[in-house]
Each structure stands twice: as structure tokens, then as C-alpha cells.
PDB file of C-alpha atoms in Angstrom:
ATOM      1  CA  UNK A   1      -3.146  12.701  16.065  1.00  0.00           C
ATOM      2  CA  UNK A   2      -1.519  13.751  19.610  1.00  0.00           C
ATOM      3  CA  UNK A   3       2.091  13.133  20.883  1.00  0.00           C
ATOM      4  CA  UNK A   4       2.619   9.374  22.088  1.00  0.00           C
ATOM      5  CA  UNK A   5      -0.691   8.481  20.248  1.00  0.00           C
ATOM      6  CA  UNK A   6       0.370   5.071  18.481  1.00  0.00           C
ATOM      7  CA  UNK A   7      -2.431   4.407  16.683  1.00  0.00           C
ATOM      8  CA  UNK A   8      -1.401   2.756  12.841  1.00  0.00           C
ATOM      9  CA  UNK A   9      -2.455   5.003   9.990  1.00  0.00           C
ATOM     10  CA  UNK A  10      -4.544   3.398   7.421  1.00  0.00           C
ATOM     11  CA  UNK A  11      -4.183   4.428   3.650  1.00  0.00           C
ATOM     12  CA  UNK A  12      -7.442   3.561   1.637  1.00  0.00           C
ATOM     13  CA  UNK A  13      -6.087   1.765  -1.104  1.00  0.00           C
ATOM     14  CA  UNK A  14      -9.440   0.760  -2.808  1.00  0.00           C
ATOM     15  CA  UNK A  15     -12.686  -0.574  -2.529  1.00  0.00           C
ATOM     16  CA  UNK A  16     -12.970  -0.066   1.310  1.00  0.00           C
ATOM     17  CA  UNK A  17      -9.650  -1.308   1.579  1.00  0.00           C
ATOM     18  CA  UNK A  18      -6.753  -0.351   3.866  1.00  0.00           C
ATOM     19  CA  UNK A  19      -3.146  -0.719   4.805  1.00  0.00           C
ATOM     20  CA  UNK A  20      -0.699   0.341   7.555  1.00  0.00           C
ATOM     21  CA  UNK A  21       1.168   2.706   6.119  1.00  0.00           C
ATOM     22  CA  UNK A  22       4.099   2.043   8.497  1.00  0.00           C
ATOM     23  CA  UNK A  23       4.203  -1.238   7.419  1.00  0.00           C
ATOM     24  CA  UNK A  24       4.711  -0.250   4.019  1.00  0.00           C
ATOM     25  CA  UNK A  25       8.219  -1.078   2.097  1.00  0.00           C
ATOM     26  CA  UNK A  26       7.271  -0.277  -1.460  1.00  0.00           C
ATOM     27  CA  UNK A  27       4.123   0.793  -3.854  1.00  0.00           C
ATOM     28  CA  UNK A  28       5.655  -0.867  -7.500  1.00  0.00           C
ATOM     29  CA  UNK A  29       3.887  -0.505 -10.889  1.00  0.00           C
ATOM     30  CA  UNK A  30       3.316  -4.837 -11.798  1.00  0.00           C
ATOM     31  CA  UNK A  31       4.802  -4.395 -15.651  1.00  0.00           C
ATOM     32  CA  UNK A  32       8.737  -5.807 -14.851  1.00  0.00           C
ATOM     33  CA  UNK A  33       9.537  -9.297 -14.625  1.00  0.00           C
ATOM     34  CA  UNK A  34      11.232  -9.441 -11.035  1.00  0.00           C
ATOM     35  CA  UNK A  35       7.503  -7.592  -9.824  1.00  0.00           C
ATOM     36  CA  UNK A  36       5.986 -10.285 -11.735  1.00  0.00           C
ATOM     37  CA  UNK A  37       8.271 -13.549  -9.574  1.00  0.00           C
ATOM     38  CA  UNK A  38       8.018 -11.429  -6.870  1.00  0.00           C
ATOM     39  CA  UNK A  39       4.016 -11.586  -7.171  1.00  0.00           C
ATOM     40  CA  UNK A  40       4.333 -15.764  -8.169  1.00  0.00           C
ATOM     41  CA  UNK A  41       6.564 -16.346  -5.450  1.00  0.00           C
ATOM     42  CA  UNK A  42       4.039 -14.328  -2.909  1.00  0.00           C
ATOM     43  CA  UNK A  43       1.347 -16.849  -4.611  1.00  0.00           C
ATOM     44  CA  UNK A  44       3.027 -19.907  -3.682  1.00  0.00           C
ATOM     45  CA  UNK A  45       3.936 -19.053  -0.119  1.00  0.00           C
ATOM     46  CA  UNK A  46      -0.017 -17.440   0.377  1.00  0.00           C
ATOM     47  CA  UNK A  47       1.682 -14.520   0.973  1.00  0.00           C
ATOM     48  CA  UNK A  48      -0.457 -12.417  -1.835  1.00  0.00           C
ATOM     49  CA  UNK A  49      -3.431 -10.323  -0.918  1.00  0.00           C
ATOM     50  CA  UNK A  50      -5.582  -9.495  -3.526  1.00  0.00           C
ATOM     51  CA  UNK A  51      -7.272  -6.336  -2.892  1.00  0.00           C
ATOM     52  CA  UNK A  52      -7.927  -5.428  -6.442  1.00  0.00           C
ATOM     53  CA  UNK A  53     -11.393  -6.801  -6.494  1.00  0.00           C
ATOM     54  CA  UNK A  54     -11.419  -9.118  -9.425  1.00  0.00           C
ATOM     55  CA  UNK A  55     -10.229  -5.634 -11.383  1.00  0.00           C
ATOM     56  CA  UNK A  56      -6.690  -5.168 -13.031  1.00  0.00           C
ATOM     57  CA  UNK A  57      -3.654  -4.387 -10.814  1.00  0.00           C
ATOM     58  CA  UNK A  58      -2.138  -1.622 -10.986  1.00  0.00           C
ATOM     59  CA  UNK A  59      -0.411  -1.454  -7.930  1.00  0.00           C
ATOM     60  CA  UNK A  60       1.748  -3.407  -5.736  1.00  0.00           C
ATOM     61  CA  UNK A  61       2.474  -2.845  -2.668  1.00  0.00           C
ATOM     62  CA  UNK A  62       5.311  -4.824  -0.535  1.00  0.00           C
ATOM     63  CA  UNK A  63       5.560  -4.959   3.080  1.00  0.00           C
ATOM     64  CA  UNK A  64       7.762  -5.810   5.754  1.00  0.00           C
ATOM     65  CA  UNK A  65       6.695  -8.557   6.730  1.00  0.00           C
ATOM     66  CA  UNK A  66       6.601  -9.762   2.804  1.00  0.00           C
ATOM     67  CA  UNK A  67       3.317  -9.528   2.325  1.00  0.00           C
ATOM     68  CA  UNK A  68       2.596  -8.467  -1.456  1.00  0.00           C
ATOM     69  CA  UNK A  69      -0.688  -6.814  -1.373  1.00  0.00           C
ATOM     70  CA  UNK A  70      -2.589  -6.164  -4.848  1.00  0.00           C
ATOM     71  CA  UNK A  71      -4.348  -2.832  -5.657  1.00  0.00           C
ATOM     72  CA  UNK A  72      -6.903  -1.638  -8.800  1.00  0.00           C
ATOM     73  CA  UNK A  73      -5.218   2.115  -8.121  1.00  0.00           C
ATOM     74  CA  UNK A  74      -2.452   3.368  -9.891  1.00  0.00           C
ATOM     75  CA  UNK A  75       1.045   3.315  -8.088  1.00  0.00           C
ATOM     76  CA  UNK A  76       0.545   7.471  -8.102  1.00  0.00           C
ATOM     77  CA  UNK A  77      -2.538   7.505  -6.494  1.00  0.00           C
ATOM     78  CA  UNK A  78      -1.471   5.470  -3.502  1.00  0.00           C
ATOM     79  CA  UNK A  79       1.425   7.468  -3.622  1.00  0.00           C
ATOM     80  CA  UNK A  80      -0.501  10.897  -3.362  1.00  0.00           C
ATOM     81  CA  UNK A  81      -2.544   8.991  -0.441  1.00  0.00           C
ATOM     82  CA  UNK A  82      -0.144   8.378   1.569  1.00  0.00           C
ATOM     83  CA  UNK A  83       1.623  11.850   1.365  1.00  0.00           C
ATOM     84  CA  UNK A  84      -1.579  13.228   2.182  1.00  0.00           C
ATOM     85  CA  UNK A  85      -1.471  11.570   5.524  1.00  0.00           C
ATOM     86  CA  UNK A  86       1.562  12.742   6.341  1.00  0.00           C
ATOM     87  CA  UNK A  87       1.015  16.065   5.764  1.00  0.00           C
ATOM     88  CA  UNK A  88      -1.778  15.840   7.631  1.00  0.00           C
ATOM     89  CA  UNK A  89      -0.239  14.541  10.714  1.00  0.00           C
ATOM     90  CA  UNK A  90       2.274  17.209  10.380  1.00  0.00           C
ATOM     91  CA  UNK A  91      -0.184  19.921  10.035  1.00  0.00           C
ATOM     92  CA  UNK A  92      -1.823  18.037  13.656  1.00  0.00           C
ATOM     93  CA  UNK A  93       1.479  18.334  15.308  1.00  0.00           C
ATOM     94  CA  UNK A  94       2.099  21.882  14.664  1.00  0.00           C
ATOM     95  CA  UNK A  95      -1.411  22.872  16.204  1.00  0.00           C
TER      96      UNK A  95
END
């Protein structure tokens, strides 16, 4: 990525899928109970996104603009994911 390029970076975060990772707040494992009413809550104000494909979740992932986004991959993996990008970009600038 070059200087002033503002182009979002996408994190896969299964099955094809892909978020902004600026516009992410939190990546939370969905075993607690305030996950769990966040998730309901999400529900009833079609906030959710299911991403996990029908498969377990995982993940959770919150954004800013209170979107609660599903995921099949653990919390770690995302995690690793989006670390990688940053490095990445890091490793662009320096060049």
C-alpha cells in the first residue's frame, strides 16, 4: 500500500468472507452471557450478520457502527489475520 492510499483493508474471515478491518471494535469468543444479549439484541435490531455459514460460531466480531458480525473461525485466527495485515503494511511502508 503507498502513502495517502485509502483503500479499506479486508481481513478474510471465512468462507470468502471479508471485513474492514478499520471498522473493527472487537473479535469476542460467543461463550459469556453479555456476548450472548449482545448477539440477541443485534438479532432484534437486524443488526447481526451471519457469516458463519450455517457452521458454529466461534467468533464475534463487533463494529463501530454496531454491527455484530458472526464467524466459523476461532477468535485467534482472526486475530493472527489481522496482525498479519498490519505487518504487512508496515513492511510496504518501509520499502
Amino acid at each position: 500500500m503507498k502513502k495517502g492510499d485509502v483503500s479499506p483493508i479486508l481481513v478474510n474471515i471465512g468462507f470468502g468472507n471479508v471485513v474492514a478491518s478499520s471498522k473493527v471494535v472487537a473479535i469476542v469468543t460467543p461463550g459469556s452471557a453479555p456476548i450472548k444479549r449482545i448477539r440477541e439484541e443485534a438479532k432484534k435490531g437486524s443488526k447481526l450478520i451471519d457469516a458463519s455459514q450455517g457452521r458454529r460460531t466461534r467468533s464475534i466480531i463487533i463494529t463501530d457502527s454496531d454491527h455484530i458480525i458472526l464467524s466459523a473461525l476461532q477468535a485467534e485466527t482472526i486475530t493472527q489475520r489481522f496482525m498479519g495485515g498490519k505487518e504487512s503494511l508496515e513492511d510496504e511502508e518501509q520499502e
